[in-house]
Coordinates of N, CA and C in Angstrom, one line a residue:
Q1 N -5.6 -5.8 2.2 CA -5.8 -7.2 2.6 C -6.4 -8.0 1.4
V2 N -5.7 -9.1 1.1 CA -6.2 -9.9 -0.1 C -6.3 -11.3 0.5
Q3 N -7.5 -11.9 0.1 CA -7.7 -13.3 0.4 C -8.0 -14.1 -0.9
L4 N -7.4 -15.3 -1.0 CA -7.7 -16.1 -2.1 C -8.4 -17.4 -1.5
V5 N -9.6 -17.7 -2.0 CA -10.4 -18.8 -1.5 C -10.6 -19.8 -2.6
E6 N -10.0 -21.0 -2.5 CA -10.1 -22.0 -3.5 C -11.2 -23.0 -3.2
S7 N -11.6 -23.7 -4.3 CA -12.6 -24.8 -4.1 C -12.4 -25.7 -5.4
G8 N -12.9 -26.9 -5.3 CA -13.0 -27.8 -6.4 C -12.1 -28.9 -6.5
G9 N -11.2 -29.1 -5.5 CA -10.3 -30.2 -5.6 C -11.1 -31.5 -5.3
G10 N -10.3 -32.6 -5.4 CA -11.0 -33.9 -5.1 C -10.2 -35.1 -5.7
S11 N -10.8 -36.2 -5.7 CA -10.2 -37.4 -6.3 C -10.9 -37.8 -7.6
V12 N -10.1 -38.3 -8.5 CA -10.6 -38.6 -9.9 C -9.7 -39.7 -10.4
Q13 N -10.3 -40.5 -11.3 CA -9.5 -41.5 -12.0 C -8.7 -40.9 -13.1
S14 N -7.7 -41.6 -13.5 CA -6.8 -41.1 -14.6 C -7.7 -40.9 -15.9
G15 N -7.5 -39.8 -16.6 CA -8.3 -39.5 -17.7 C -9.5 -38.6 -17.4
G16 N -9.8 -38.5 -16.1 CA -11.0 -37.7 -15.7 C -10.7 -36.2 -15.7
S17 N -11.7 -35.4 -15.2 CA -11.6 -34.0 -15.2 C -12.0 -33.4 -13.8
L18 N -11.4 -32.3 -13.5 CA -11.8 -31.5 -12.3 C -11.7 -30.0 -12.7
R19 N -12.4 -29.2 -12.0 CA -12.4 -27.8 -12.2 C -12.1 -27.1 -10.8
L20 N -11.1 -26.3 -10.8 CA -10.8 -25.6 -9.6 C -11.2 -24.1 -9.8
S21 N -11.7 -23.5 -8.6 CA -12.1 -22.1 -8.7 C -11.3 -21.4 -7.6
C22 N -11.1 -20.1 -7.8 CA -10.4 -19.3 -6.8 C -11.0 -17.9 -6.9
V23 N -11.5 -17.5 -5.7 CA -12.1 -16.1 -5.6 C -11.1 -15.2 -4.9
C24 N -10.9 -14.1 -5.5 CA -9.9 -13.1 -4.9 C -10.8 -12.1 -4.2
V25 N -10.6 -12.0 -2.9 CA -11.4 -11.0 -2.1 C -10.4 -10.0 -1.6
A26 N -10.6 -8.7 -2.1 CA -9.6 -7.7 -1.7 C -10.4 -6.4 -1.4
S27 N -9.8 -5.6 -0.5 CA -10.4 -4.3 -0.2 C -10.1 -3.3 -1.3
V28 N -9.0 -3.5 -1.9 CA -8.5 -2.6 -3.0 C -7.8 -3.5 -4.0
Y29 N -8.2 -3.5 -5.2 CA -7.4 -4.3 -6.3 C -6.4 -3.4 -6.9
T30 N -5.1 -3.8 -6.7 CA -4.0 -3.0 -7.2 C -3.2 -3.9 -8.2
Y31 N -2.0 -3.3 -8.6 CA -1.2 -4.0 -9.5 C -0.6 -5.3 -8.9
N32 N -0.7 -5.4 -7.6 CA -0.2 -6.6 -6.9 C -1.1 -7.8 -7.2
T33 N -2.2 -7.6 -7.8 CA -3.1 -8.8 -8.2 C -3.4 -8.8 -9.6
N34 N -2.6 -8.2 -10.4 CA -2.8 -8.1 -11.9 C -2.8 -9.5 -12.5
S35 N -2.0 -10.4 -11.9 CA -1.9 -11.7 -12.4 C -2.4 -12.7 -11.4
M36 N -3.1 -13.7 -11.8 CA -3.5 -14.8 -10.9 C -3.2 -16.1 -11.6
G37 N -3.1 -17.1 -10.8 CA -2.7 -18.4 -11.4 C -2.8 -19.5 -10.4
W38 N -2.3 -20.7 -10.8 CA -2.3 -21.9 -10.0 C -0.9 -22.5 -10.0
F39 N -0.5 -22.8 -8.8 CA 0.7 -23.6 -8.6 C 0.4 -24.9 -8.0
R40 N 1.3 -25.8 -8.0 CA 1.0 -27.1 -7.4 C 2.3 -27.6 -6.7
Q41 N 2.1 -28.5 -5.7 CA 3.2 -29.0 -5.0 C 2.9 -30.5 -4.6
A42 N 3.7 -31.4 -5.2 CA 3.5 -32.8 -4.9 C 4.4 -33.1 -3.7
P43 N 4.1 -34.2 -3.0 CA 5.0 -34.6 -1.9 C 6.4 -34.8 -2.3
G44 N 7.3 -34.1 -1.5 CA 8.7 -34.2 -1.8 C 9.2 -33.4 -2.9
K45 N 8.4 -32.6 -3.5 CA 8.8 -31.8 -4.7 C 8.6 -30.3 -4.4
E46 N 9.3 -29.5 -5.2 CA 9.1 -28.1 -5.0 C 7.8 -27.6 -5.6
R47 N 7.3 -26.5 -5.1 CA 6.1 -25.9 -5.7 C 6.4 -25.4 -7.1
E48 N 5.5 -25.6 -8.0 CA 5.8 -25.3 -9.4 C 4.6 -24.6 -10.0
A49 N 4.8 -23.7 -11.0 CA 3.8 -23.0 -11.7 C 3.0 -23.9 -12.6
V50 N 1.7 -23.8 -12.7 CA 0.9 -24.6 -13.6 C 0.3 -23.7 -14.7
A51 N -0.3 -22.6 -14.3 CA -0.9 -21.7 -15.3 C -1.1 -20.4 -14.6
V52 N -0.9 -19.3 -15.4 CA -1.1 -18.0 -14.9 C -1.9 -17.2 -16.0
I53 N -2.7 -16.3 -15.5 CA -3.5 -15.5 -16.4 C -3.4 -14.0 -15.9
Q54 N -3.3 -13.1 -16.9 CA -3.3 -11.7 -16.5 C -4.7 -11.2 -16.7
R55 N -5.0 -10.0 -16.1 CA -6.3 -9.4 -16.2 C -6.7 -9.2 -17.6
T56 N -5.7 -9.0 -18.5 CA -5.9 -8.7 -19.9 C -6.4 -10.0 -20.6
G57 N -6.2 -11.2 -19.9 CA -6.6 -12.4 -20.5 C -5.5 -13.3 -21.1
T58 N -4.3 -12.7 -21.2 CA -3.2 -13.5 -21.7 C -2.8 -14.6 -20.7
T59 N -2.4 -15.8 -21.2 CA -2.2 -16.9 -20.4 C -0.8 -17.6 -20.6
R60 N -0.3 -18.3 -19.6 CA 0.9 -19.1 -19.7 C 0.6 -20.4 -19.0
Y61 N 1.2 -21.5 -19.6 CA 1.1 -22.8 -19.0 C 2.4 -23.5 -18.9
A62 N 2.5 -24.4 -17.9 CA 3.6 -25.3 -17.8 C 3.5 -26.3 -19.0
D63 N 4.6 -26.7 -19.5 CA 4.6 -27.6 -20.7 C 3.9 -28.9 -20.3
S64 N 4.0 -29.3 -19.1 CA 3.4 -30.6 -18.7 C 1.9 -30.6 -18.7
V65 N 1.2 -29.4 -18.8 CA -0.2 -29.3 -18.8 C -0.8 -28.7 -20.0
K66 N 0.0 -28.3 -20.9 CA -0.5 -27.7 -22.2 C -1.3 -28.6 -22.9
G67 N -2.5 -28.1 -23.4 CA -3.4 -29.0 -24.1 C -4.4 -29.8 -23.3
R68 N -4.1 -29.8 -21.9 CA -5.0 -30.5 -21.0 C -5.7 -29.6 -20.0
F69 N -5.0 -28.6 -19.6 CA -5.5 -27.6 -18.6 C -5.8 -26.3 -19.3
T70 N -6.9 -25.6 -18.8 CA -7.3 -24.3 -19.3 C -7.5 -23.4 -18.1
I71 N -6.8 -22.3 -18.1 CA -7.1 -21.3 -17.1 C -8.0 -20.2 -17.7
S72 N -8.9 -19.7 -16.9 CA -9.8 -18.7 -17.4 C -10.2 -17.8 -16.2
Q73 N -10.9 -16.7 -16.5 CA -11.3 -15.8 -15.4 C -12.6 -15.1 -15.7
D74 N -13.2 -14.7 -14.6 CA -14.4 -13.9 -14.7 C -14.1 -12.7 -13.9
N75 N -13.7 -11.6 -14.6 CA -13.3 -10.4 -13.8 C -14.4 -9.8 -13.0
S76 N -15.7 -10.0 -13.5 CA -16.8 -9.4 -12.7 C -17.0 -10.1 -11.4
K77 N -16.5 -11.3 -11.3 CA -16.6 -12.1 -10.0 C -15.2 -12.2 -9.3
N78 N -14.2 -11.6 -9.9 CA -12.8 -11.7 -9.4 C -12.5 -13.2 -9.1
T79 N -12.8 -14.0 -10.1 CA -12.6 -15.5 -9.9 C -11.8 -16.0 -11.1
V80 N -10.9 -16.9 -10.7 CA -10.1 -17.6 -11.7 C -10.4 -19.1 -11.6
Y81 N -10.4 -19.7 -12.8 CA -10.8 -21.1 -12.9 C -9.6 -21.9 -13.5
L82 N -9.5 -23.2 -13.1 CA -8.6 -24.1 -13.8 C -9.3 -25.3 -14.2
Q83 N -9.6 -25.5 -15.4 CA -10.3 -26.7 -15.9 C -9.2 -27.7 -16.3
M84 N -9.2 -28.8 -15.6 CA -8.2 -29.8 -15.8 C -8.8 -31.1 -16.4
N85 N -8.4 -31.4 -17.6 CA -8.9 -32.5 -18.4 C -7.8 -33.5 -18.6
S86 N -8.2 -34.7 -18.9 CA -7.2 -35.8 -19.2 C -6.2 -35.9 -18.1
L87 N -6.7 -35.9 -16.9 CA -5.8 -35.9 -15.7 C -5.0 -37.2 -15.6
K88 N -3.7 -37.0 -15.1 CA -2.8 -38.2 -15.0 C -2.4 -38.3 -13.5
P89 N -2.0 -39.5 -13.1 CA -1.5 -39.6 -11.7 C -0.4 -38.6 -11.3
E90 N 0.4 -38.3 -12.3 CA 1.4 -37.3 -12.0 C 0.9 -35.9 -11.7
D91 N -0.4 -35.6 -12.0 CA -1.0 -34.4 -11.6 C -1.4 -34.3 -10.2
T92 N -1.3 -35.4 -9.5 CA -1.6 -35.4 -8.1 C -0.7 -34.5 -7.3
A93 N -1.4 -33.5 -6.6 CA -0.6 -32.5 -5.8 C -1.6 -31.7 -5.0
M94 N -1.1 -30.8 -4.2 CA -1.8 -29.8 -3.6 C -1.8 -28.6 -4.6
Y95 N -2.9 -28.1 -4.9 CA -3.0 -26.9 -5.9 C -3.3 -25.7 -5.1
F96 N -2.5 -24.7 -5.4 CA -2.6 -23.4 -4.7 C -2.9 -22.3 -5.7
C97 N -3.9 -21.5 -5.3 CA -4.2 -20.3 -6.1 C -3.2 -19.2 -5.7
A98 N -2.8 -18.4 -6.6 CA -1.8 -17.4 -6.3 C -2.1 -16.1 -7.1
A99 N -1.7 -15.0 -6.5 CA -1.9 -13.7 -7.1 C -0.6 -12.9 -7.0
G100 N -0.4 -12.1 -8.0 CA 0.8 -11.3 -8.0 C 0.7 -10.2 -9.1
S101 N 1.8 -9.5 -9.3 CA 1.8 -8.4 -10.3 C 2.1 -9.0 -11.6
T102 N 2.3 -8.2 -12.6 CA 2.7 -8.6 -13.9 C 3.9 -9.5 -13.9
L103 N 4.8 -9.2 -12.9 CA 6.0 -10.0 -12.8 C 5.7 -11.5 -12.6
L104 N 4.6 -11.8 -12.0 CA 4.3 -13.2 -11.8 C 4.0 -13.9 -13.1
Y105 N 3.4 -13.2 -14.0 CA 3.1 -13.7 -15.4 C 4.4 -13.8 -16.2
T106 N 5.2 -12.8 -16.2 CA 6.4 -12.8 -17.0 C 7.4 -13.8 -16.5
S107 N 7.5 -13.9 -15.1 CA 8.5 -14.8 -14.6 C 8.0 -16.3 -14.5
F108 N 6.7 -16.4 -14.3 CA 6.1 -17.8 -14.1 C 6.9 -18.5 -12.9
D109 N 7.1 -17.7 -11.9 CA 8.0 -18.2 -10.8 C 7.4 -18.0 -9.5
V110 N 7.5 -18.9 -8.6 CA 6.9 -18.9 -7.3 C 7.4 -17.7 -6.5
R111 N 8.6 -17.2 -6.8 CA 9.2 -16.1 -6.0 C 8.4 -14.8 -6.2
W112 N 7.6 -14.7 -7.2 CA 6.9 -13.5 -7.5 C 5.4 -13.5 -7.1
V113 N 5.1 -14.5 -6.3 CA 3.7 -14.6 -5.8 C 3.6 -13.7 -4.6
N114 N 2.6 -12.8 -4.6 CA 2.4 -11.9 -3.5 C 1.4 -12.5 -2.5
Y115 N 0.4 -13.3 -3.0 CA -0.6 -13.8 -2.1 C -0.9 -15.3 -2.5
W116 N -1.1 -16.1 -1.5 CA -1.4 -17.5 -1.7 C -2.8 -17.9 -1.1
G117 N -3.5 -18.8 -1.8 CA -4.6 -19.4 -1.2 C -4.2 -20.5 -0.2
Q118 N -5.2 -21.2 0.4 CA -4.9 -22.2 1.4 C -4.5 -23.6 0.8
G119 N -4.9 -23.7 -0.5 CA -4.6 -25.0 -1.2 C -5.8 -25.9 -1.2
T120 N -5.8 -26.7 -2.3 CA -6.9 -27.7 -2.4 C -6.2 -28.9 -3.0
Q121 N -6.6 -30.1 -2.5 CA -5.9 -31.3 -2.9 C -6.5 -31.9 -4.1
V122 N -5.7 -32.4 -5.0 CA -6.1 -33.1 -6.2 C -5.4 -34.4 -6.2
F123 N -6.2 -35.5 -6.3 CA -5.6 -36.8 -6.3 C -6.1 -37.6 -7.6
V124 N -5.2 -38.1 -8.4 CA -5.6 -38.8 -9.6 C -5.1 -40.2 -9.4
S125 N -6.0 -41.1 -9.4 CA -5.7 -42.6 -9.3 C -5.4 -43.2 -10.7
P126 N -4.6 -44.2 -10.7 CA -4.3 -44.8 -12.0 C -5.5 -45.5 -12.7

């Protein structure tokens, strides 16, 4: 059983910052949670990958957030963070924490997510 618990969403003006957190609670940590990351879904759009990090620390980012967002982790707390700076109105979306195997990292694709969090809303005003 794996639970992903997110926090940190909210409203901010364009150019502002937010930090999302996701705690992974599991009875057993297996290869199915080797990668963790963040996806987002805006109204009327498909869910897309934002950033993924492997337990080894390697990271991947969507081109649209490179240089503005930073994903990090604290393995001792089984927590993943997404620091979002220079936010833009187009970053407005529901942000979901996700966990998967190494395939999630290599594919950077929603189809390889094994576990989802409940989502946290991010709203960026102009």
